[in-house]
mmCIF file of C-alpha atoms in Angstrom:
data_model
loop_
_atom_site.group_PDB
_atom_site.id
_atom_site.type_symbol
_atom_site.label_atom_id
_atom_site.label_comp_id
_atom_site.label_asym_id
_atom_site.label_seq_id
_atom_site.Cartn_x
_atom_site.Cartn_y
_atom_site.Cartn_z
ATOM 1 C CA MET A 1 -22.484 -14.137 11.794
ATOM 2 C CA THR A 2 -24.374 -13.135 8.972
ATOM 3 C CA VAL A 3 -24.309 -9.794 7.213
ATOM 4 C CA SER A 4 -26.461 -8.510 4.350
ATOM 5 C CA ALA A 5 -24.167 -7.194 0.838
ATOM 6 C CA GLU A 6 -25.143 -3.827 2.131
ATOM 7 C CA GLU A 7 -24.052 -4.122 5.932
ATOM 8 C CA ALA A 8 -20.432 -5.315 4.522
ATOM 9 C CA ARG A 9 -20.402 -2.984 2.062
ATOM 10 C CA ARG A 10 -20.735 -0.197 4.512
ATOM 11 C CA PHE A 11 -18.552 -1.681 6.869
ATOM 12 C CA PHE A 12 -15.855 -2.283 4.490
ATOM 13 C CA VAL A 13 -15.750 1.536 3.495
ATOM 14 C CA ALA A 14 -16.140 2.785 7.159
ATOM 15 C CA ARG A 15 -13.256 0.385 8.641
ATOM 16 C CA HIS A 16 -11.358 1.899 5.884
ATOM 17 C CA PHE A 17 -11.540 5.692 6.869
ATOM 18 C CA LEU A 18 -14.095 6.553 3.684
ATOM 19 C CA VAL A 19 -16.988 7.545 5.497
ATOM 20 C CA PRO A 20 -16.434 10.127 4.513
ATOM 21 C CA ALA A 21 -13.169 10.427 2.382
ATOM 22 C CA ARG A 22 -10.595 12.622 4.228
ATOM 23 C CA SER A 23 -12.243 12.170 7.692
ATOM 24 C CA VAL A 24 -9.307 11.136 9.579
ATOM 25 C CA ALA A 25 -8.011 14.648 11.019
ATOM 26 C CA GLY A 26 -4.892 15.914 9.697
ATOM 27 C CA GLY A 27 -0.968 16.018 11.105
ATOM 28 C CA LEU A 28 1.335 13.209 11.800
ATOM 29 C CA ASP A 29 -1.231 11.521 14.466
ATOM 30 C CA GLY A 30 -3.789 11.372 11.640
ATOM 31 C CA VAL A 31 -1.410 9.329 9.487
ATOM 32 C CA LEU A 32 -0.052 7.229 12.348
ATOM 33 C CA GLU A 33 -3.648 6.208 12.823
ATOM 34 C CA VAL A 34 -4.238 5.015 9.596
ATOM 35 C CA PHE A 35 -0.663 2.951 9.933
ATOM 36 C CA ARG A 36 -2.140 1.310 13.450
ATOM 37 C CA ARG A 37 -5.505 0.499 11.549
ATOM 38 C CA PHE A 38 -3.947 -1.138 8.955
ATOM 39 C CA GLY A 39 -0.730 -2.466 10.224
ATOM 40 C CA SER A 40 1.276 -1.493 6.866
ATOM 41 C CA ILE A 41 0.858 0.559 3.789
ATOM 42 C CA GLN A 42 2.470 0.010 0.358
ATOM 43 C CA PHE A 43 5.131 1.751 -0.636
ATOM 44 C CA ASP A 44 5.623 2.135 -4.321
ATOM 45 C CA PRO A 45 7.900 4.822 -6.041
ATOM 46 C CA VAL A 46 6.048 5.068 -9.321
ATOM 47 C CA ALA A 47 4.637 8.894 -8.785
ATOM 48 C CA VAL A 48 2.755 10.175 -11.945
ATOM 49 C CA ALA A 49 -0.243 10.183 -9.791
ATOM 50 C CA GLY A 50 1.381 10.218 -6.540
ATOM 51 C CA ARG A 51 3.012 7.462 -4.696
ATOM 52 C CA ASN A 52 0.814 4.836 -3.728
ATOM 53 C CA HIS A 53 0.987 4.993 -0.338
ATOM 54 C CA ASP A 54 0.883 9.435 -0.475
ATOM 55 C CA LEU A 55 -2.696 8.284 -2.242
ATOM 56 C CA VAL A 56 -3.343 6.127 0.253
ATOM 57 C CA LEU A 57 -3.005 7.996 3.100
ATOM 58 C CA HIS A 58 -4.563 11.670 1.256
ATOM 59 C CA ALA A 59 -7.821 9.266 0.483
ATOM 60 C CA ARG A 60 -8.313 9.365 4.308
ATOM 61 C CA VAL A 61 -6.429 11.764 6.076
ATOM 62 C CA ALA A 62 -7.909 15.288 5.599
ATOM 63 C CA GLY A 63 -5.245 18.189 4.228
ATOM 64 C CA TYR A 64 -2.474 15.247 3.805
ATOM 65 C CA GLU A 65 0.791 16.513 2.702
ATOM 66 C CA ARG A 66 3.442 14.203 1.055
ATOM 67 C CA ALA A 67 6.231 15.457 3.688
ATOM 68 C CA TRP A 68 4.159 13.940 6.808
ATOM 69 C CA CYS A 69 4.820 10.646 5.427
ATOM 70 C CA ASP A 70 8.831 11.435 5.264
ATOM 71 C CA VAL A 71 8.883 12.890 8.279
ATOM 72 C CA LEU A 72 7.731 10.037 10.082
ATOM 73 C CA TYR A 73 10.114 8.028 8.122
ATOM 74 C CA GLU A 74 12.928 10.292 8.818
ATOM 75 C CA ARG A 75 11.697 10.397 12.701
ATOM 76 C CA ARG A 76 12.033 6.111 12.627
ATOM 77 C CA GLU A 77 7.897 6.057 14.050
ATOM 78 C CA ILE A 78 7.796 4.219 10.808
ATOM 79 C CA PHE A 79 10.268 1.592 8.823
ATOM 80 C CA GLU A 80 10.385 -0.483 5.121
ATOM 81 C CA ALA A 81 9.533 -3.572 5.270
ATOM 82 C CA THR A 82 8.292 -7.178 3.065
ATOM 83 C CA ASN A 83 4.655 -6.947 3.849
ATOM 84 C CA LYS A 84 2.737 -8.901 0.985
ATOM 85 C CA ALA A 85 5.085 -6.020 -0.632
ATOM 86 C CA LEU A 86 7.762 -3.576 0.184
ATOM 87 C CA SER A 87 5.617 -1.423 2.947
ATOM 88 C CA PHE A 88 6.074 1.129 5.408
ATOM 89 C CA VAL A 89 4.926 -0.623 8.822
ATOM 90 C CA PRO A 90 5.206 1.631 12.341
ATOM 91 C CA ALA A 91 8.307 0.950 13.955
ATOM 92 C CA ASP A 92 6.753 -0.766 17.012
ATOM 93 C CA GLU A 93 5.943 -3.343 15.437
ATOM 94 C CA PHE A 94 9.440 -4.319 14.233
ATOM 95 C CA PRO A 95 10.483 -6.897 16.714
ATOM 96 C CA TRP A 96 7.532 -9.300 14.606
ATOM 97 C CA PHE A 97 9.119 -8.269 11.432
ATOM 98 C CA ARG A 98 12.644 -9.457 11.841
ATOM 99 C CA HIS A 99 11.831 -12.832 10.056
ATOM 100 C CA VAL A 100 12.394 -11.784 6.302
ATOM 101 C CA MET A 101 11.986 -13.846 3.427
ATOM 102 C CA GLY A 102 13.949 -11.077 1.244
ATOM 103 C CA ARG A 103 13.375 -11.943 -3.170
ATOM 104 C CA LYS A 104 14.551 -15.637 -2.743
ATOM 105 C CA GLY A 105 14.386 -16.801 0.797
ATOM 106 C CA PRO A 106 16.877 -16.319 4.014
ATOM 107 C CA ARG A 107 19.127 -19.654 2.337
ATOM 108 C CA PHE A 108 19.657 -17.591 -0.633
ATOM 109 C CA HIS A 109 20.627 -14.791 1.100
ATOM 110 C CA ASN A 110 22.858 -16.234 3.576
ATOM 111 C CA ALA A 111 24.248 -17.858 0.959
ATOM 112 C CA ALA A 112 25.232 -14.649 -0.865
ATOM 113 C CA LEU A 113 26.856 -13.400 2.185
ATOM 114 C CA ALA A 114 29.072 -16.486 2.072
ATOM 115 C CA ASP A 115 29.885 -16.477 -1.899
ATOM 116 C CA ASN A 116 30.801 -13.042 -1.462
ATOM 117 C CA ALA A 117 32.565 -12.752 1.885
ATOM 118 C CA ALA A 118 35.023 -10.376 0.975
ATOM 119 C CA VAL A 119 33.007 -8.093 -0.574
ATOM 120 C CA ALA A 120 30.358 -8.360 2.380
ATOM 121 C CA GLU A 121 33.008 -7.712 4.788
ATOM 122 C CA LYS A 122 34.669 -4.260 3.062
ATOM 123 C CA VAL A 123 30.742 -3.107 2.444
ATOM 124 C CA LEU A 124 29.898 -3.387 6.377
ATOM 125 C CA ALA A 125 33.093 -2.305 7.081
ATOM 126 C CA ARG A 126 32.579 0.942 5.042
ATOM 127 C CA ILE A 127 28.979 1.696 6.331
ATOM 128 C CA ARG A 128 30.111 1.301 9.970
ATOM 129 C CA ALA A 129 32.814 3.865 9.623
ATOM 130 C CA GLU A 130 30.902 6.130 6.871
ATOM 131 C CA GLY A 131 27.530 5.709 7.896
ATOM 132 C CA PRO A 132 24.798 5.481 5.302
ATOM 133 C CA LEU A 133 25.748 4.258 1.832
ATOM 134 C CA SER A 134 23.707 3.205 -1.541
ATOM 135 C CA SER A 135 25.137 0.811 -4.078
ATOM 136 C CA ALA A 136 26.125 3.204 -5.942
ATOM 137 C CA ASP A 137 28.665 4.274 -3.626
ATOM 138 C CA PHE A 138 30.620 1.486 -4.262
ATOM 139 C CA GLU A 139 32.498 0.003 -7.249
ATOM 140 C CA ARG A 140 30.430 -2.460 -9.044
ATOM 141 C CA GLU A 141 31.720 -6.130 -7.876
ATOM 142 C CA THR A 142 31.154 -9.539 -9.972
ATOM 143 C CA GLY A 143 30.519 -12.976 -7.794
ATOM 144 C CA PRO A 144 29.048 -16.263 -7.815
ATOM 145 C CA THR A 145 25.630 -15.030 -7.092
ATOM 146 C CA LYS A 146 23.073 -14.847 -10.087
ATOM 147 C CA ASP A 147 19.891 -12.421 -10.717
ATOM 148 C CA TRP A 148 16.562 -14.121 -12.100
ATOM 149 C CA PHE A 149 17.626 -14.490 -15.529
ATOM 150 C CA GLY A 150 20.738 -16.411 -14.207
ATOM 151 C CA MET A 151 23.131 -13.470 -15.015
ATOM 152 C CA PRO A 152 25.908 -12.580 -12.587
ATOM 153 C CA GLU A 153 24.291 -9.781 -10.150
ATOM 154 C CA ASN A 154 26.417 -6.974 -8.813
ATOM 155 C CA ALA A 155 27.727 -8.370 -5.617
ATOM 156 C CA VAL A 156 27.672 -5.207 -3.379
ATOM 157 C CA ARG A 157 23.564 -5.419 -4.119
ATOM 158 C CA ALA A 158 23.078 -8.773 -3.345
ATOM 159 C CA VAL A 159 25.033 -8.416 0.061
ATOM 160 C CA LEU A 160 23.195 -5.178 0.737
ATOM 161 C CA GLU A 161 19.749 -7.227 0.253
ATOM 162 C CA ALA A 162 21.456 -10.009 2.105
ATOM 163 C CA TYR A 163 22.512 -8.129 4.861
ATOM 164 C CA THR A 164 18.690 -6.293 5.286
ATOM 165 C CA VAL A 165 17.504 -9.841 5.341
ATOM 166 C CA THR A 166 19.391 -10.799 7.788
ATOM 167 C CA GLY A 167 18.830 -8.012 10.246
ATOM 168 C CA VAL A 168 22.568 -6.388 10.574
ATOM 169 C CA ILE A 169 21.388 -3.377 8.065
ATOM 170 C CA GLY A 170 17.958 -1.446 7.468
ATOM 171 C CA LEU A 171 17.184 1.300 5.095
ATOM 172 C CA ALA A 172 18.295 4.433 6.527
ATOM 173 C CA ARG A 173 16.964 6.824 3.715
ATOM 174 C CA ARG A 174 15.763 7.531 -0.209
ATOM 175 C CA ASP A 175 16.982 9.783 -2.244
ATOM 176 C CA GLY A 176 14.102 8.955 -4.664
ATOM 177 C CA ASN A 177 14.586 5.360 -5.904
ATOM 178 C CA VAL A 178 18.461 5.416 -4.066
ATOM 179 C CA ARG A 179 18.214 3.352 -1.227
ATOM 180 C CA TYR A 180 20.927 4.326 1.488
ATOM 181 C CA TYR A 181 21.811 1.367 4.560
ATOM 182 C CA ASP A 182 23.036 1.900 7.457
ATOM 183 C CA LEU A 183 23.594 -0.427 10.950
ATOM 184 C CA LEU A 184 20.486 -1.606 11.992
ATOM 185 C CA GLU A 185 21.131 -0.291 15.565
ATOM 186 C CA ARG A 186 22.001 3.061 14.596
ATOM 187 C CA LEU A 187 18.395 3.356 13.206
ATOM 188 C CA LEU A 188 16.362 2.178 15.697
ATOM 189 C CA PRO A 189 15.874 2.220 19.822
ATOM 190 C CA ALA A 190 17.884 -0.563 21.866
ATOM 191 C CA GLU A 191 15.204 -1.621 23.967
ATOM 192 C CA LEU A 192 13.082 -1.756 20.772
ATOM 193 C CA LEU A 193 15.790 -4.269 18.990
ATOM 194 C CA ALA A 194 16.463 -6.150 22.081
ATOM 195 C CA HIS A 195 12.730 -7.269 22.025
ATOM 196 C CA GLU A 196 13.137 -11.207 20.998
ATOM 197 C CA VAL A 197 9.841 -12.596 19.198
ATOM 198 C CA PRO A 198 9.745 -16.342 18.123
ATOM 199 C CA GLU A 199 9.599 -17.239 14.668
ATOM 200 C CA ARG A 200 5.757 -19.010 14.779
ATOM 201 C CA GLU A 201 4.501 -15.827 16.745
ATOM 202 C CA GLN A 202 6.231 -13.307 14.145
ATOM 203 C CA LEU A 203 4.685 -15.355 11.225
ATOM 204 C CA ARG A 204 1.370 -15.165 13.183
ATOM 205 C CA HIS A 205 1.369 -11.305 13.543
ATOM 206 C CA LYS A 206 2.211 -10.672 10.042
ATOM 207 C CA LEU A 207 -0.999 -13.295 8.357
ATOM 208 C CA LEU A 208 -3.000 -10.684 11.577
ATOM 209 C CA SER A 209 -1.295 -7.575 9.768
ATOM 210 C CA ARG A 210 -2.729 -9.044 6.463
ATOM 211 C CA TYR A 211 -6.753 -9.142 7.732
ATOM 212 C CA ARG A 212 -6.038 -6.100 9.580
ATOM 213 C CA ALA A 213 -4.700 -3.951 6.071
ATOM 214 C CA HIS A 214 -8.245 -5.213 4.396
ATOM 215 C CA GLY A 215 -10.821 -6.195 6.516
ATOM 216 C CA LEU A 216 -12.941 -8.652 5.349
ATOM 217 C CA LEU A 217 -10.848 -11.705 3.710
ATOM 218 C CA ALA A 218 -11.104 -14.865 3.420
ATOM 219 C CA ALA A 219 -9.239 -17.669 4.904
ATOM 220 C CA GLY A 220 -7.065 -18.379 1.762
ATOM 221 C CA GLY A 221 -6.766 -14.524 1.102
ATOM 222 C CA ALA A 222 -6.577 -13.145 -2.540
ATOM 223 C CA GLY A 223 -3.954 -13.725 -5.297
ATOM 224 C CA GLY A 224 -0.659 -12.726 -3.514
ATOM 225 C CA THR A 225 -1.900 -11.516 -0.222
ATOM 226 C CA PHE A 226 -0.214 -13.987 2.298
ATOM 227 C CA ALA A 227 2.712 -13.942 0.054
ATOM 228 C CA ARG A 228 6.372 -14.815 2.148
ATOM 229 C CA ILE A 229 4.310 -16.040 5.093
ATOM 230 C CA ALA A 230 5.106 -19.936 5.623
ATOM 231 C CA ASN A 231 4.315 -22.254 3.496
ATOM 232 C CA PRO A 232 0.608 -23.025 2.767
ATOM 233 C CA PRO A 233 -0.366 -25.746 5.466
ATOM 234 C CA GLU A 234 1.939 -23.415 7.916
ATOM 235 C CA ARG A 235 -0.345 -20.689 7.178
ATOM 236 C CA ARG A 236 -3.512 -22.468 7.623
ATOM 237 C CA ASP A 237 -2.360 -23.689 10.822
ATOM 238 C CA LEU A 238 -1.670 -19.823 12.102
ATOM 239 C CA HIS A 239 -5.179 -18.947 10.887
ATOM 240 C CA LYS A 240 -6.615 -21.532 13.147
ATOM 241 C CA GLU A 241 -5.080 -20.407 15.926
ATOM 242 C CA LEU A 242 -5.795 -16.622 15.089
ATOM 243 C CA VAL A 243 -9.672 -17.887 15.320
ATOM 244 C CA ALA A 244 -9.431 -19.944 18.388
ATOM 245 C CA VAL A 245 -7.764 -17.081 19.933
ATOM 246 C CA GLY A 246 -10.931 -14.863 19.036
ATOM 247 C CA ALA A 247 -8.512 -12.618 17.157
ATOM 248 C CA LEU A 248 -10.367 -13.426 13.913
ATOM 249 C CA VAL A 249 -14.210 -14.119 14.227
ATOM 250 C CA PRO A 250 -15.521 -15.842 10.817
ATOM 251 C CA VAL A 251 -18.783 -14.095 9.035
ATOM 252 C CA GLU A 252 -21.111 -14.692 6.130
ATOM 253 C CA VAL A 253 -21.735 -12.136 3.360
ATOM 254 C CA GLU A 254 -24.810 -12.683 1.100
ATOM 255 C CA GLY A 255 -23.989 -12.792 -2.016
ATOM 256 C CA VAL A 256 -20.532 -13.893 -1.135
ATOM 257 C CA ARG A 257 -18.707 -17.106 -1.625
ATOM 258 C CA GLY A 258 -17.579 -18.805 1.211
ATOM 259 C CA LYS A 259 -16.855 -17.314 4.966
ATOM 260 C CA ARG A 260 -15.266 -14.267 5.240
ATOM 261 C CA PHE A 261 -13.056 -12.956 8.661
ATOM 262 C CA VAL A 262 -13.056 -9.651 10.526
ATOM 263 C CA LEU A 263 -10.850 -8.490 13.204
ATOM 264 C CA ALA A 264 -13.066 -9.278 16.776
ATOM 265 C CA GLU A 265 -12.343 -5.797 17.880
ATOM 266 C CA GLU A 266 -14.363 -4.579 14.812
ATOM 267 C CA LEU A 267 -17.270 -6.342 15.122
ATOM 268 C CA ALA A 268 -19.554 -3.804 16.666
ATOM 269 C CA LEU A 269 -18.655 -1.487 13.376
ATOM 270 C CA LEU A 270 -19.949 -4.706 11.190
ATOM 271 C CA GLN A 271 -23.260 -4.826 13.532
ATOM 272 C CA ALA A 272 -23.711 -1.172 13.086
ATOM 273 C CA PRO A 273 -22.058 0.150 10.174
ATOM 274 C CA PRO A 274 -22.735 3.971 9.028
ATOM 275 C CA GLU A 275 -24.844 5.242 6.533
ATOM 276 C CA PRO A 276 -22.371 5.987 3.609
ATOM 277 C CA LYS A 277 -21.598 9.763 3.475
ATOM 278 C CA PRO A 278 -21.808 11.714 0.024
ATOM 279 C CA SER A 279 -18.187 11.816 -0.884
ATOM 280 C CA VAL A 280 -15.527 10.425 -3.213
ATOM 281 C CA ALA A 281 -12.024 9.214 -3.067
ATOM 282 C CA PHE A 282 -9.668 8.072 -5.398
ATOM 283 C CA ILE A 283 -8.392 4.864 -4.528
ATOM 284 C CA ALA A 284 -4.445 3.964 -4.834
ATOM 285 C CA PRO A 285 -3.563 0.858 -7.318
ATOM 286 C CA PHE A 286 -2.041 -0.818 -4.434
ATOM 287 C CA ASP A 287 -4.347 0.020 -1.871
ATOM 288 C CA SER A 288 -5.392 -3.000 0.619
ATOM 289 C CA LEU A 289 -8.973 -1.959 -0.168
ATOM 290 C CA LEU A 290 -8.679 -3.245 -3.681
ATOM 291 C CA TRP A 291 -6.709 -6.605 -3.112
ATOM 292 C CA ASP A 292 -9.609 -9.045 -3.202
ATOM 293 C CA THR A 293 -10.559 -8.427 -6.707
ATOM 294 C CA ALA A 294 -12.998 -11.234 -6.351
ATOM 295 C CA LEU A 295 -14.604 -9.738 -3.753
ATOM 296 C CA LEU A 296 -15.086 -6.331 -5.684
ATOM 297 C CA ALA A 297 -16.543 -8.377 -8.364
ATOM 298 C CA SER A 298 -19.257 -10.062 -5.505
ATOM 299 C CA LEU A 299 -19.915 -7.510 -3.612
ATOM 300 C CA PHE A 300 -19.592 -4.188 -5.437
ATOM 301 C CA GLU A 301 -20.143 -5.298 -9.229
ATOM 302 C CA PHE A 302 -17.028 -3.822 -9.896
ATOM 303 C CA GLU A 303 -14.234 -5.179 -11.829
ATOM 304 C CA HIS A 304 -10.803 -3.938 -10.413
ATOM 305 C CA VAL A 305 -7.590 -5.343 -13.079
ATOM 306 C CA TRP A 306 -4.517 -3.341 -12.393
ATOM 307 C CA GLU A 307 -3.099 -2.583 -16.046
ATOM 308 C CA GLY A 308 -0.180 -0.494 -15.479
ATOM 309 C CA PHE A 309 2.127 -3.564 -16.086
ATOM 310 C CA PHE A 310 0.274 -4.231 -19.356
ATOM 311 C CA PRO A 311 1.104 -3.095 -23.052
ATOM 312 C CA PRO A 312 -0.682 -0.271 -24.099
ATOM 313 C CA ALA A 313 -2.750 -2.216 -26.646
ATOM 314 C CA ARG A 314 -4.228 -4.803 -24.242
ATOM 315 C CA ARG A 315 -5.366 -1.779 -21.621
ATOM 316 C CA ARG A 316 -9.080 -0.938 -21.605
ATOM 317 C CA TRP A 317 -8.299 1.583 -19.459
ATOM 318 C CA GLY A 318 -5.138 3.212 -18.582
ATOM 319 C CA TYR A 319 -1.832 2.798 -17.000
ATOM 320 C CA TYR A 320 -2.138 4.556 -13.648
ATOM 321 C CA VAL A 321 -5.746 4.687 -13.295
ATOM 322 C CA LEU A 322 -7.230 5.276 -9.709
ATOM 323 C CA PRO A 323 -10.824 3.739 -8.922
ATOM 324 C CA ILE A 324 -13.421 6.492 -7.822
ATOM 325 C CA VAL A 325 -15.705 5.336 -4.372
ATOM 326 C CA PHE A 326 -18.600 7.627 -3.993
ATOM 327 C CA GLY A 327 -20.318 6.858 -0.271
ATOM 328 C CA ASP A 328 -20.198 2.690 -0.267
ATOM 329 C CA ARG A 329 -19.928 1.984 -4.329
ATOM 330 C CA PHE A 330 -17.203 2.228 -7.107
ATOM 331 C CA VAL A 331 -18.589 4.196 -9.389
ATOM 332 C CA GLY A 332 -15.636 4.762 -11.839
ATOM 333 C CA ARG A 333 -12.176 5.163 -12.862
ATOM 334 C CA ILE A 334 -9.988 8.393 -13.237
ATOM 335 C CA GLU A 335 -7.040 9.035 -14.918
ATOM 336 C CA PRO A 336 -4.829 11.992 -13.404
ATOM 337 C CA ARG A 337 -1.122 13.092 -14.445
ATOM 338 C CA ILE A 338 0.729 15.226 -11.924
ATOM 339 C CA ASP A 339 2.599 18.130 -14.164
ATOM 340 C CA ARG A 340 4.776 19.326 -11.350
ATOM 341 C CA ASP A 341 6.831 21.676 -13.773
ATOM 342 C CA TRP A 342 3.325 23.651 -14.701
ATOM 343 C CA ALA A 343 1.789 22.891 -11.455
ATOM 344 C CA ARG A 344 -0.984 21.292 -13.120
ATOM 345 C CA VAL A 345 -2.887 18.356 -12.898
ATOM 346 C CA GLU A 346 -3.693 16.747 -16.102
ATOM 347 C CA VAL A 347 -6.705 14.368 -16.262
ATOM 348 C CA LEU A 348 -5.995 12.128 -19.509
ATOM 349 C CA ASP A 349 -9.881 9.950 -19.035
ATOM 350 C CA VAL A 350 -12.544 9.197 -16.949
ATOM 351 C CA TRP A 351 -14.553 6.033 -17.030
ATOM 352 C CA TRP A 352 -17.959 5.798 -15.229
ATOM 353 C CA GLU A 353 -19.484 2.531 -14.619
ATOM 354 C CA ASP A 354 -22.632 1.248 -16.713
ATOM 355 C CA GLY A 355 -25.518 2.466 -15.261
ATOM 356 C CA PHE A 356 -24.064 5.667 -13.477
ATOM 357 C CA ALA A 357 -24.708 8.862 -14.513
ATOM 358 C CA PRO A 358 -22.832 11.929 -12.453
ATOM 359 C CA ARG A 359 -25.341 14.419 -12.831
ATOM 360 C CA ARG A 360 -28.613 12.160 -11.553
ATOM 361 C CA ALA A 361 -26.625 10.966 -8.770
ATOM 362 C CA ASP A 362 -27.436 12.762 -4.849
ATOM 363 C CA GLY A 363 -24.487 14.608 -4.095
ATOM 364 C CA PHE A 364 -22.133 12.972 -6.389
ATOM 365 C CA VAL A 365 -21.518 16.510 -8.253
ATOM 366 C CA ASP A 366 -20.118 18.542 -5.051
ATOM 367 C CA ALA A 367 -18.467 15.178 -3.893
ATOM 368 C CA MET A 368 -16.385 15.050 -6.613
ATOM 369 C CA ARG A 369 -15.553 18.568 -7.246
ATOM 370 C CA ASP A 370 -14.270 18.464 -3.458
ATOM 371 C CA ALA A 371 -12.326 15.678 -3.967
ATOM 372 C CA LEU A 372 -10.769 17.035 -7.276
ATOM 373 C CA ARG A 373 -9.861 20.328 -5.077
ATOM 374 C CA ALA A 374 -8.260 17.730 -2.725
ATOM 375 C CA TYR A 375 -6.430 16.454 -5.073
ATOM 376 C CA LEU A 376 -5.045 19.820 -6.709
ATOM 377 C CA ARG A 377 -3.876 20.270 -2.821
ATOM 378 C CA PHE A 378 -2.574 17.430 -2.500
ATOM 379 C CA ALA A 379 -0.826 17.593 -6.250
ATOM 380 C CA GLY A 380 0.847 20.705 -5.099
ATOM 381 C CA ALA A 381 -1.145 22.237 -8.612
ATOM 382 C CA ASP A 382 -3.022 25.339 -8.821
ATOM 383 C CA ARG A 383 -5.158 24.288 -11.969
ATOM 384 C CA LEU A 384 -6.966 21.354 -13.533
ATOM 385 C CA GLU A 385 -6.867 20.718 -16.942
ATOM 386 C CA TRP A 386 -9.012 17.752 -18.758
ATOM 387 C CA ALA A 387 -8.474 16.303 -22.150
ATOM 388 C CA PRO A 388 -10.237 17.298 -25.079
ATOM 389 C CA HIS A 389 -12.513 14.373 -25.135
ATOM 390 C CA LEU A 390 -13.632 15.030 -21.734
ATOM 391 C CA ALA A 391 -15.423 18.763 -22.116
ATOM 392 C CA ALA A 392 -18.596 17.467 -20.255
ATOM 393 C CA GLU A 393 -16.501 16.499 -17.012
ATOM 394 C CA LYS A 394 -14.343 19.918 -17.832
ATOM 395 C CA ARG A 395 -18.039 21.418 -17.463
ATOM 396 C CA LEU A 396 -19.369 19.733 -14.742
ATOM 397 C CA PHE A 397 -16.516 19.680 -12.404
ATOM 398 C CA PRO A 398 -14.804 22.913 -12.277
ATOM 399 C CA ALA A 399 -12.169 22.930 -9.534
ATOM 400 C CA ARG A 400 -9.966 25.181 -7.786
ATOM 401 C CA PRO A 401 -7.068 24.495 -5.020
#
């Protein structure tokens, strides 16, 4: 199957619930709808402009409130798992996420339990007796386990992670960035825990979940897209199986090198993608829409580089910058900051793509104003403040929640 670049762009933003933005009906059911489409959403605790998973959902769910995801987590309708990175995953997919690599693989974590057996026994006994505990609830213990830099690691932290990898405990809740762990049988229903899935089937499900999250990946993924899913030869075999059973369908996209693969159930959308709507969405830095930077460059002519890990002198844009999608195009970047103490949003900078003029793009000004109003509501802010050099944008986009 071959599609034009325009069809592919329209399909891509539509399957990401961005035609128009914030079009999924609000509430917990709307949040779960996005989770079921994507399979997982990456969690990141940095909240200068909103936590990553909240920003992903805000771009798609009408009137999204940060508490909605927290409620689903407390109800155990979503749980934390490593899926490319630390992510929230629908709880009913837990049986396919038992095989967990952890930071260094199962062998390392099994060794951590064996090498710190006394600490492991004490930690598990206290959790069993007292309920959810964090590493801060224990005194630091030393042992043979080393961190990434070869330095002695807190044995309590090592055994907590190892017990998580081996499926003994799970994350019960977070207080900020502090994780609390409890026995897995107290966190998920017994029938879910009793559902056993062969390891190879788990790996195949995880591979498919990355295609679910993105929607238009190549066989080899992009960057770390397929991290922690077996080794490359086994991944290739798993991919062939997904194509053979019809779960993935190969397509060729005009101007894009190599074959792409779409979910079979999304073929109809690819064949008849809707017209783009004049709506604006701010895209989270770890949104799956942005995973494949080569695709963004060839299909959208948009260069995406996450500069949060760069020293300031090397940044062309900023620390926590959100790409701006208008219709089926990337038209710029915005760097907002949420100041919760003063109930305001500060816009530190805006960068428009070459050749894009906000005033001349039909429908853009109104769509941008609507997006800013929605963002203010999401941030719990009552005013928008622009950096002094953004006087033109301040005049063009006045916004109140």
